[in-house]
Amino acid sequence: MSFGSSIAGLFGRSPIRPLQKHYDTVHDCALGLGDFFSAVRDGDWERAREARQRIAQLENQADELKKEFRLNLPKSLFLPVPRSDLLELVSVQDKVANKAKDIAGLMLGRQMTLPPSLADSMTDYLQGAIDTSAQAKKAINELDELVETGFSGREIRLVEELIEELDRLERANDDQQVQIRAQLFKLESGLPPVDVMFLYKIIDWIGDLADRAQKVGGHLQLLLAR
Amino acid sequence: MEWMLEHSTLMLLIAGGAGFFMALGVGANDVANAMGTSVGARALTVKQAVLIAIVFEFAGAYLAGGEVTATIRKGIIDAEVFNQTPHYLIYGMLSALLAAGIWLVVASWAGWPVSTTHSIVGAIVGFAAVGVGMDSVHWGQVGSIVASWVTSPLLAGFLSFALIKSVQKLVLNHDDPFQRAKKVVPFYMFLVGFVITKVTLVKGLKHVGLEMSFGSSSLWAVAGGLVVAGLGVLFLNRIHPDPEADKDFRFSSVERVFAVLMIFTACAMAFAHGSNDVANAVGPLAAISSVLANGGVIGKESIIPGWILLVGAMGIVFGLAVLGARVMATVGTKITELTPSRGFAAELGAATTVVLASGTGLPISTTHTLVGAVLGVGMARGIGSLNLRVISTIFTSWIVTLPAGALLSILFFYFFKGLFGA
């Protein structure tokens, strides 16, 4: 017996909350990278392995959520924003988690140590990237408020401001990257060449992490565009 | 016919039973949809919704249902045709009740979202066209009824769209939406009171013998609106913001203000449903009773006796309490997408449309009007997602319901003809 099916059945699953939950998981990956880094600095490879394990698990969870999200978005749904934009947004979000997992994987695999004079600024640099992701999370968390207001007025301006702040954080992270490269350049003659190569790679990837978090904001802007 | 007049009490009992059966279906099916939105938006519990429905369905049926009952009774078919064979009208109306009732049960069991209105109109057209003759149907009137099934969801959608846009502009788009909501919501409450009072006075009170001019009824309607708004303000003063919930979702407190408003629109919805859909069940019953009361003469104006509305209202209440409550519990778990601010827009848009249609005597489908209203809210980008496949299901059920109701009622018509004699 399913009386009253017409009204209740009219409502599809809202894509907004799953999208937010997905980014929450993604951001947890980025946060896990902070724990991983502190273990690497202490030279505690056992703890580092556990931290990387956690990041990998979270990344798997994010993948699952992404799949579920795609399956629950059939073509017959009438959405407040274009379906293709939502599907792209979830892909863009997912890439942040992948990057975090890559960074941890490479550093653990090569048991990379940070040169002592570089350790502090590297930690700050990573924190900058994590902060960028946190800001992206903040912006994504405004999505339900956006639907409530019908994507209009003050709420749009508020999200625009959040995205501007996100861009600012990413630029600051870029500046940090330039400085760290310069520092490493001064040290590199005294370090094993292969290690230096991979250090540059990690520096690049942390920059990518911030970059990808910024792209989440960019795609959110696409949703706002009329 | 003589036999029937001799046994008119028995015939009325049979007809009353069939009418009750049909009303039961209406109560189980439609009311859950009409009230389910408030339950789904967490503005009412199932128990509260049932209580509100009982009171306001009854009020709507009694105060504003007369016009639609008259349309069902004599607007669809040309009563003159039955002058020689008044018992055919009795067979037919009895068949229509049984056919629509049975179709409702079957469809509900299968989970198709059929409309009680469509099934009863289809059934009446069916027995008259086939059992009596094509020219016994007021095709023009039937055409306008069918047209109203298309226009009413459109109108409801338009109204809901305008309402939700106004909420976005007047309340959500401000520094302190909570305070704004407290200021603006009484105005919406005024609208609810105004519309209901107006239609009741202009159309509903005729059969009570109270005629009013347009001007004085407008004054009364304004007064009614003010009373409702005043009552609402009393309720609203008890609502305070909840900063903890607002951290997670900035409009949590605002939604609590709108939840109060939704109690009012739920009453309006029940009233509207009662004014339109109870008539489907009691219209045929009224026709049978008037033929019997006038000794087999058709066409005499007769006031619908109170007991008939009572049978309809009792049937609805019974169906609602026994089956509808269970349905509402399931519907309520599904509709979380309708927050009170959106749900109110959908309900008020639908209720206004239905009440207006009741005023003009057009039997429309409450459920489909509500669907149109929800789509209107969706158009304003206010809903996370709507499943458009359901729209096609609903559309199919429209198409199927008319012939199904007609076919069943034709079968019953011939059955009664054989049973009681042509």
XYZ file of C-alpha atoms in Angstrom:
648
model
C 0.000 0.000 0.000
C 1.595 3.269 -1.011
C -1.061 5.917 -0.805
C -0.068 9.485 -1.339
C 2.831 8.401 -3.478
C 2.511 11.325 -5.830
C 3.573 14.034 -3.411
C 6.136 12.071 -1.454
C 7.545 10.547 -4.615
C 7.937 13.943 -6.200
C 10.974 14.682 -4.090
C 14.249 13.247 -5.222
C 17.198 13.055 -2.901
C 18.699 16.472 -2.511
C 22.213 16.482 -3.940
C 23.370 19.235 -1.593
C 23.990 17.384 1.642
C 25.832 14.454 0.032
C 28.045 16.968 -1.764
C 28.881 18.650 1.524
C 29.490 15.337 3.245
C 31.827 14.393 0.438
C 33.930 17.497 0.909
C 33.971 17.007 4.678
C 35.613 13.637 4.076
C 37.996 15.132 1.518
C 39.036 17.847 3.952
C 39.668 15.208 6.627
C 42.216 13.720 4.217
C 44.004 17.051 4.026
C 43.936 17.327 7.824
C 45.418 13.830 8.080
C 48.369 15.106 6.078
C 49.156 17.452 8.997
C 49.460 14.489 11.395
C 51.529 12.614 8.836
C 53.960 15.516 8.500
C 54.516 15.859 12.230
C 55.281 12.115 12.419
C 57.778 12.482 9.556
C 59.451 15.396 11.348
C 59.808 13.284 14.486
C 61.276 10.507 12.369
C 58.584 8.139 13.730
C 57.904 6.005 10.646
C 55.517 3.705 12.509
C 53.233 6.629 13.295
C 53.694 8.000 9.792
C 52.550 4.671 8.343
C 49.416 4.746 10.495
C 48.709 8.348 9.481
C 49.052 7.452 5.818
C 46.773 4.450 6.372
C 44.109 6.791 7.771
C 44.476 9.153 4.823
C 44.089 6.232 2.412
C 40.960 5.034 4.228
C 39.413 8.493 4.114
C 40.260 8.773 0.446
C 38.486 5.463 -0.191
C 35.479 6.747 1.734
C 35.447 9.890 -0.387
C 35.545 7.713 -3.518
C 32.558 5.735 -2.262
C 30.629 8.924 -1.532
C 31.493 10.221 -4.988
C 30.184 7.049 -6.629
C 27.013 7.135 -4.566
C 26.501 10.767 -5.464
C 26.747 10.030 -9.166
C 24.359 7.095 -8.936
C 21.773 9.174 -7.106
C 21.694 11.861 -9.739
C 19.590 10.379 -12.549
C 18.733 12.452 -15.614
C 15.078 12.702 -14.601
C 15.839 14.947 -11.637
C 14.904 18.581 -11.759
C 17.673 20.459 -9.933
C 18.184 24.091 -8.961
C 21.562 24.006 -10.737
C 22.722 22.224 -13.900
C 23.345 18.522 -13.323
C 26.634 18.566 -15.220
C 28.007 21.294 -12.957
C 27.218 19.208 -9.884
C 28.875 16.124 -11.333
C 31.967 18.148 -12.187
C 32.060 19.744 -8.760
C 32.176 16.340 -7.073
C 35.065 15.279 -9.326
C 36.969 18.463 -8.573
C 36.404 17.968 -4.849
C 37.621 14.411 -5.042
C 40.923 15.440 -6.628
C 41.924 17.239 -3.407
C 41.791 13.945 -1.509
C 43.750 12.134 -4.203
C 46.547 14.681 -3.954
C 46.760 14.341 -0.179
C 47.011 10.573 -0.535
C 49.751 10.910 -3.191
C 51.862 13.196 -1.030
C 51.707 10.855 1.955
C 52.309 7.800 -0.248
C 55.450 9.182 -1.876
C 56.974 10.497 1.343
C 56.358 7.213 3.172
C 57.512 5.084 0.247
C 60.863 6.878 -0.005
C 61.061 7.477 3.770
C 61.794 11.101 2.952
C 63.243 13.257 5.678
C 63.107 17.027 5.649
C 66.353 18.995 5.972
C 66.196 20.509 9.520
C 66.554 24.087 8.283
C 63.579 23.534 5.935
C 61.275 21.679 8.340
C 59.537 24.686 9.889
C 58.814 26.507 6.682
C 57.638 23.242 5.052
C 55.198 22.694 7.916
C 53.916 26.261 7.522
C 53.654 25.758 3.790
C 51.579 22.596 4.231
C 49.408 24.361 6.822
C 48.741 27.062 4.219
C 47.489 24.403 1.803
C 45.321 22.809 4.517
C 43.876 26.238 5.369
C 42.981 26.703 1.720
C 41.062 23.429 1.822
C 39.341 24.511 5.051
C 38.186 27.672 3.321
C 36.832 25.635 0.410
C 34.916 23.533 2.932
C 33.451 26.692 4.397
C 32.244 27.806 0.972
C 30.763 24.386 0.117
C 28.937 24.413 3.438
C 27.008 27.469 2.254
C 25.301 25.420 -0.474
C 22.228 24.546 1.581
C 21.786 28.200 2.489
C 22.065 29.014 -1.204
C 19.245 26.630 -2.087
C 17.140 28.068 0.728
C 17.488 31.582 -0.659
C 16.994 30.426 -4.238
C 20.544 31.466 -5.199
C 19.908 35.150 -4.804
C 20.898 38.327 -3.056
C 23.017 38.509 0.054
C 23.816 34.830 0.210
C 25.446 35.022 -3.223
C 27.566 37.961 -2.092
C 28.555 36.100 1.043
C 29.726 33.085 -0.920
C 31.569 35.381 -3.335
C 33.458 36.810 -0.358
C 34.320 33.321 0.881
C 35.647 32.447 -2.558
C 37.705 35.644 -2.705
C 39.281 34.695 0.620
C 39.954 31.235 -0.809
C 41.786 32.787 -3.775
C 43.790 34.966 -1.407
C 44.865 31.936 0.644
C 45.936 30.109 -2.493
C 48.016 33.086 -3.645
C 49.683 33.277 -0.233
C 50.465 29.573 -0.543
C 52.030 30.270 -3.954
C 54.294 32.902 -2.403
C 55.364 30.422 0.274
C 56.191 27.951 -2.464
C 58.519 30.445 -4.191
C 60.330 31.072 -0.906
C 60.754 27.383 -0.069
C 62.126 26.654 -3.525
C 64.677 29.433 -3.027
C 65.662 27.966 0.349
C 66.041 24.489 -1.078
C 68.042 25.846 -4.007
C 70.638 27.172 -1.538
C 70.839 23.814 0.233
C 70.666 21.432 -2.678
C 74.424 21.111 -3.389
C 74.897 19.508 0.050
C 72.076 16.976 -0.266
C 71.726 13.682 -2.166
C 70.567 14.677 -5.675
C 67.734 12.126 -5.875
C 66.307 13.269 -2.522
C 66.380 16.859 -3.746
C 64.471 15.882 -6.902
C 61.752 14.331 -4.823
C 61.672 17.225 -2.372
C 60.939 19.539 -5.276
C 58.209 17.149 -6.301
C 56.615 17.212 -2.827
C 56.822 21.014 -2.783
C 55.039 21.014 -6.128
C 52.349 18.641 -4.925
C 51.580 20.614 -1.782
C 51.103 23.604 -4.096
C 48.782 21.438 -6.204
C 46.773 20.585 -3.105
C 46.051 24.267 -2.474
C 45.437 24.742 -6.186
C 42.841 21.975 -6.280
C 41.104 23.335 -3.197
C 40.891 26.679 -4.992
C 39.374 24.980 -8.054
C 36.532 23.751 -5.809
C 35.734 27.411 -5.182
C 35.903 28.126 -8.898
C 33.384 25.408 -9.651
C 31.143 26.645 -6.893
C 31.200 29.978 -8.696
C 29.925 28.228 -11.813
C 26.883 27.123 -9.833
C 26.220 30.706 -8.811
C 26.508 32.031 -12.336
C 23.120 32.583 -13.926
C -39.378 3.582 -9.950
C -42.458 2.947 -7.827
C -40.690 0.132 -6.078
C -37.844 2.442 -5.243
C -40.045 5.165 -3.894
C -41.719 2.591 -1.662
C -38.362 1.438 -0.436
C -36.720 4.832 -0.475
C -35.197 4.309 2.955
C -33.514 1.135 1.770
C -32.253 2.865 -1.384
C -30.908 5.752 0.646
C -29.144 3.287 2.920
C -27.499 1.589 -0.046
C -26.555 4.934 -1.568
C -25.329 6.212 1.782
C -23.156 3.128 2.155
C -21.666 3.654 -1.303
C -21.083 7.340 -0.557
C -19.403 6.459 2.709
C -17.202 3.943 0.921
C -16.146 6.562 -1.619
C -15.489 9.138 1.105
C -13.365 6.586 2.901
C -11.187 6.335 -0.199
C -10.937 10.118 -0.401
C -9.948 10.303 3.245
C -7.297 7.642 2.929
C -5.876 8.866 -0.345
C -6.138 12.594 -0.781
C -5.932 13.847 2.748
C -2.599 12.174 3.290
C -1.285 14.165 0.361
C -2.920 17.402 1.412
C -1.699 17.161 4.996
C 1.473 15.185 4.366
C 3.430 18.285 3.383
C 3.033 19.815 6.848
C 4.019 16.543 8.473
C 6.958 16.199 6.096
C 8.181 19.686 6.889
C 8.090 18.759 10.597
C 5.603 21.549 11.313
C 2.981 19.118 12.621
C 2.945 15.660 14.112
C 0.746 13.038 12.460
C -1.697 13.244 15.355
C -1.981 17.024 15.083
C -2.432 16.781 11.321
C -5.257 14.272 11.738
C -7.002 16.510 14.271
C -6.680 19.598 12.076
C -7.904 17.627 9.084
C -10.971 16.389 10.959
C -12.045 19.883 11.999
C -11.231 21.795 8.823
C -12.226 19.146 6.285
C -15.611 19.182 7.913
C -15.796 22.963 7.958
C -14.723 23.183 4.322
C -17.231 20.575 3.223
C -20.071 22.200 5.072
C -19.308 25.876 4.477
C -17.876 25.926 0.974
C -18.646 22.566 -0.586
C -22.105 23.286 -1.918
C -21.105 24.668 -5.279
C -19.033 21.657 -6.314
C -21.674 19.252 -5.048
C -24.153 20.963 -7.333
C -21.799 20.597 -10.309
C -21.313 16.904 -9.654
C -25.045 16.461 -9.123
C -26.359 18.201 -12.215
C -23.566 20.038 -14.031
C -22.009 17.045 -15.766
C -25.189 15.414 -16.990
C -28.325 16.874 -18.477
C -30.943 15.956 -15.892
C -33.822 16.627 -18.342
C -32.935 13.452 -20.205
C -33.843 11.387 -17.151
C -37.349 12.809 -16.818
C -38.946 9.662 -18.264
C -36.618 7.297 -16.468
C -35.635 8.832 -13.153
C -34.532 5.471 -11.788
C -31.729 5.454 -14.361
C -30.281 8.473 -12.626
C -30.339 6.565 -9.340
C -28.679 3.494 -10.878
C -26.097 5.684 -12.543
C -25.144 7.715 -9.511
C -24.951 4.580 -7.409
C -22.738 2.996 -10.050
C -20.533 6.074 -10.150
C -19.977 5.940 -6.395
C -19.139 2.255 -6.395
C -16.951 2.505 -9.483
C -14.937 5.425 -8.161
C -14.641 3.847 -4.720
C -13.429 0.529 -6.099
C -11.019 2.193 -8.519
C -9.554 4.203 -5.648
C -8.984 1.091 -3.581
C -7.396 -0.757 -6.503
C -5.172 2.174 -7.450
C -4.107 2.837 -3.884
C -3.265 -0.793 -3.433
C -1.118 -0.674 -6.567
C 0.407 2.625 -5.537
C -0.822 4.764 -8.443
C -1.405 8.390 -7.601
C -4.944 8.646 -8.941
C -7.301 11.509 -8.366
C -10.611 10.957 -6.636
C -12.061 13.817 -8.635
C -11.057 12.346 -11.969
C -12.459 8.943 -11.119
C -15.880 10.252 -10.079
C -16.177 12.576 -13.087
C -15.106 9.746 -15.400
C -17.640 7.434 -13.793
C -20.540 9.868 -14.175
C -19.671 10.659 -17.783
C -19.271 6.922 -18.465
C -22.678 5.685 -17.309
C -24.481 8.660 -18.849
C -22.807 8.475 -22.254
C -23.042 4.713 -22.691
C -25.963 3.707 -20.512
C -28.272 6.555 -21.429
C -26.997 8.332 -24.521
C -24.262 10.643 -25.731
C -26.545 13.665 -25.629
C -27.240 13.194 -21.927
C -23.807 14.602 -21.110
C -23.079 18.312 -20.892
C -19.956 18.016 -23.004
C -19.204 21.714 -22.736
C -19.216 21.538 -18.967
C -17.114 18.361 -18.986
C -14.671 20.146 -21.285
C -14.286 23.037 -18.872
C -13.790 20.617 -15.972
C -11.065 18.787 -17.850
C -9.464 22.100 -18.823
C -9.435 23.112 -15.153
C -7.366 20.014 -14.384
C -4.637 21.513 -16.538
C -5.017 25.136 -15.506
C -5.304 24.558 -11.754
C -1.806 23.085 -11.272
C -0.455 25.915 -13.444
C -2.174 28.562 -11.339
C -1.054 26.913 -8.098
C 2.495 26.732 -9.435
C 2.428 30.397 -10.360
C 1.118 31.423 -6.920
C 3.666 29.304 -5.065
C 6.473 30.672 -7.210
C 5.404 34.220 -6.369
C 5.099 33.385 -2.669
C 8.523 31.739 -2.363
C 10.110 34.604 -4.279
C 8.522 37.048 -1.866
C 9.896 35.068 1.089
C 13.360 35.192 -0.441
C 13.104 38.919 -1.061
C 11.364 40.048 2.111
C 12.870 37.708 4.694
C 15.911 35.673 3.725
C 17.695 38.480 1.919
C 18.198 40.587 5.056
C 20.674 41.103 7.862
C 18.445 39.655 10.525
C 16.127 37.229 8.765
C 14.614 36.037 12.050
C 13.272 39.459 13.000
C 12.147 40.038 9.412
C 10.276 36.737 9.462
C 8.437 37.752 12.605
C 7.370 40.964 10.870
C 6.386 39.467 7.524
C 4.772 36.150 8.503
C 1.621 37.718 10.032
C 0.957 39.234 6.618
C 0.943 35.761 5.054
C -1.366 34.645 7.832
C -3.674 37.499 6.922
C -3.725 36.200 3.344
C -4.720 32.736 4.560
C -7.581 34.110 6.646
C -8.718 36.494 3.927
C -8.946 33.938 1.127
C -10.778 31.350 3.217
C -13.275 33.812 4.682
C -13.927 35.422 1.308
C -14.760 32.211 -0.510
C -16.854 30.926 2.358
C -18.919 34.086 2.403
C -19.318 34.559 -1.333
C -20.072 30.983 -2.304
C -20.469 28.832 0.708
C -23.200 30.358 2.721
C -25.822 30.275 -0.032
C -27.241 26.993 1.111
C -27.403 28.296 4.658
C -29.595 31.026 3.198
C -27.198 33.890 3.774
C -26.705 36.167 0.776
C -24.042 38.841 0.892
C -22.986 41.629 -1.406
C -19.436 41.611 -2.738
C -18.525 44.705 -0.748
C -19.717 43.555 2.648
C -18.191 40.104 2.202
C -14.858 41.796 1.432
C -15.090 43.718 4.676
C -15.828 40.540 6.560
C -12.942 38.792 4.798
C -10.544 41.542 5.889
C -11.820 41.081 9.422
C -11.297 37.327 9.127
C -7.767 37.881 7.884
C -7.006 40.211 10.766
C -8.339 37.691 13.296
C -6.133 34.941 11.849
C -3.098 37.257 11.758
C -3.723 38.319 15.355
C -3.920 34.706 16.444
C -0.692 34.038 14.564
C 1.121 36.882 16.307
C 0.207 35.335 19.667
C 1.769 32.070 18.533
C 4.830 33.817 17.106
C 5.631 35.601 20.359
C 6.507 32.238 21.841
C 9.190 31.532 19.235
C 12.753 32.481 20.115
C 15.921 32.138 18.054
C 18.157 29.106 18.583
C 21.757 30.266 18.040
C 23.113 26.726 18.372
C 21.114 25.395 15.415
C 21.865 28.534 13.408
C 25.569 27.745 13.453
C 24.967 24.700 11.314
C 22.273 26.210 9.096
C 21.819 29.956 9.201
C 18.059 29.859 8.661
C 17.121 27.329 11.357
C 15.423 29.897 13.587
C 13.716 31.493 10.598
C 12.279 28.123 9.660
C 10.797 27.794 13.131
C 8.846 30.987 12.511
C 7.583 29.575 9.234
C 6.644 26.322 10.953
C 4.036 28.316 12.896
C 2.738 29.721 9.630
C 2.534 26.203 8.283
C 0.049 25.215 10.969
C -2.227 27.870 9.481
C -1.685 26.822 5.882
C -2.327 23.215 6.895
C -5.734 24.302 8.189
C -6.295 26.150 4.902
C -5.300 23.078 2.946
C -7.703 20.866 4.889
C -10.455 23.435 4.429
C -9.768 23.645 0.702
C -9.706 19.891 0.343
C -12.952 19.553 2.241
C -14.603 22.217 0.106
C -13.682 20.453 -3.127
C -13.227 16.757 -2.617
C -15.937 15.897 -0.124
C -18.323 16.994 -2.848
C -17.078 14.177 -5.062
C -18.348 11.655 -2.587
C -21.583 13.347 -1.649
C -22.588 14.882 -4.993
C -23.990 11.629 -6.402
C -25.546 10.865 -3.036
C -27.275 14.241 -3.079
C -28.602 13.530 -6.569
C -30.097 10.198 -5.480
C -31.640 11.695 -2.375
C -33.198 14.559 -4.304
C -34.842 12.219 -6.821
C -36.275 10.099 -4.016
C -37.364 13.101 -1.985
C -39.205 14.659 -4.935
C -41.104 11.463 -5.694
C -39.189 10.697 -8.850
C -39.272 14.213 -10.282
C -35.922 15.503 -11.433
C -34.686 19.031 -11.691
C -36.410 20.517 -8.696
C -34.005 22.603 -6.683
C -33.522 21.063 -3.314
C -31.181 21.982 -0.541
C -28.635 19.303 0.219
C -29.743 17.719 3.463
C -27.312 17.992 6.344
C -27.063 14.247 6.834
C -25.514 13.841 3.407
C -22.641 16.170 4.162
C -22.353 14.377 7.473
C -21.984 10.995 5.745
C -19.290 12.452 3.501
C -17.459 14.138 6.326
C -17.687 11.043 8.549
C -16.383 8.856 5.750
C -13.425 11.170 5.177
C -12.615 11.382 8.862
C -12.921 7.622 9.230
C -10.716 6.953 6.215
C -8.213 9.464 7.468
C -8.068 8.114 11.001
C -7.873 4.461 9.967
C -5.768 4.531 6.805
C -4.690 8.124 6.211
C -2.733 8.415 9.450
C -0.622 5.418 8.507
C -0.056 6.860 5.066
C 0.890 10.216 6.480
C 3.513 8.637 8.673
C 5.218 7.199 5.586
C 4.730 10.339 3.507
C 6.065 12.384 6.399
C 9.316 10.465 6.542
C 9.940 11.101 2.866
C 9.293 14.806 2.524
C 12.131 16.466 4.349
C 12.963 18.540 1.304
C 10.079 20.835 2.070
C 11.317 23.103 4.814
C 8.508 25.160 6.376
C 9.312 28.267 4.317
C 8.965 26.326 1.067
C 6.176 24.094 2.296
C 4.035 27.031 3.265
C 4.407 28.540 -0.200
C 3.349 25.258 -1.788
C 0.418 24.784 0.566
C -0.884 28.327 0.364
C -0.610 28.350 -3.429
C -2.449 25.052 -3.692
C -5.070 25.853 -1.063
C -5.889 29.216 -2.641
C -6.294 27.622 -6.061
C -8.505 24.849 -4.731
C -10.705 27.198 -2.716
C -11.128 29.470 -5.746
C -12.080 26.483 -7.900
C -14.565 25.350 -5.259
C -16.091 28.819 -5.391
C -16.706 28.489 -9.127
C -18.012 24.939 -8.706
C -15.193 23.267 -10.627
C -14.244 19.861 -9.253
C -10.444 19.836 -9.431
C -7.839 17.470 -8.075
C -6.293 18.682 -4.843
C -3.297 16.399 -5.177
C -2.428 17.547 -8.678
C -2.790 21.166 -7.659
C -0.363 20.529 -4.840
C 2.048 18.871 -7.254
C 1.853 21.978 -9.447
C 2.528 24.148 -6.423
C 5.582 22.120 -5.424
C 6.905 22.440 -8.973
C 6.420 26.198 -8.690
C 8.658 26.241 -5.620
C 11.172 24.124 -7.517
C 11.174 26.615 -10.381
C 12.275 29.277 -7.905
C 15.403 27.129 -7.336
C 14.180 26.495 -3.835
C 14.213 22.685 -3.761
C 17.223 20.401 -3.848
C 15.752 18.047 -6.389
C 12.423 16.992 -7.869
C 11.818 13.668 -9.505
C 10.293 14.454 -12.883
C 9.551 10.804 -13.569
C 6.750 11.061 -11.023
C 5.147 13.756 -13.162
C 4.799 11.324 -16.029
C 3.379 8.698 -13.651
C 0.806 11.205 -12.489
C -0.001 12.145 -16.062
C -0.482 8.507 -17.010
C -2.738 7.957 -14.037
C -4.908 10.846 -15.230
C -5.308 9.295 -18.624
C -6.039 5.841 -17.213
C -8.404 6.938 -14.451
C -11.068 8.432 -16.720
C -11.756 5.306 -18.819
C -11.294 3.026 -15.813
C -13.890 4.917 -13.793
C -16.183 5.045 -16.820
C -15.875 1.330 -17.575
C -16.557 0.244 -14.017
C -19.548 2.506 -13.691
C -21.026 1.229 -16.978
C -20.718 -2.332 -15.666
C -22.454 -1.425 -12.422
C -25.114 0.509 -14.299
C -26.153 -2.556 -16.314
C -25.947 -4.678 -13.196
C -28.420 -2.455 -11.361
C -30.632 -2.299 -14.418
C -30.830 -6.092 -14.347
C -31.288 -6.200 -10.584
C -33.981 -3.583 -10.078
C -35.559 -3.666 -13.553
C -35.153 -1.227 -16.416
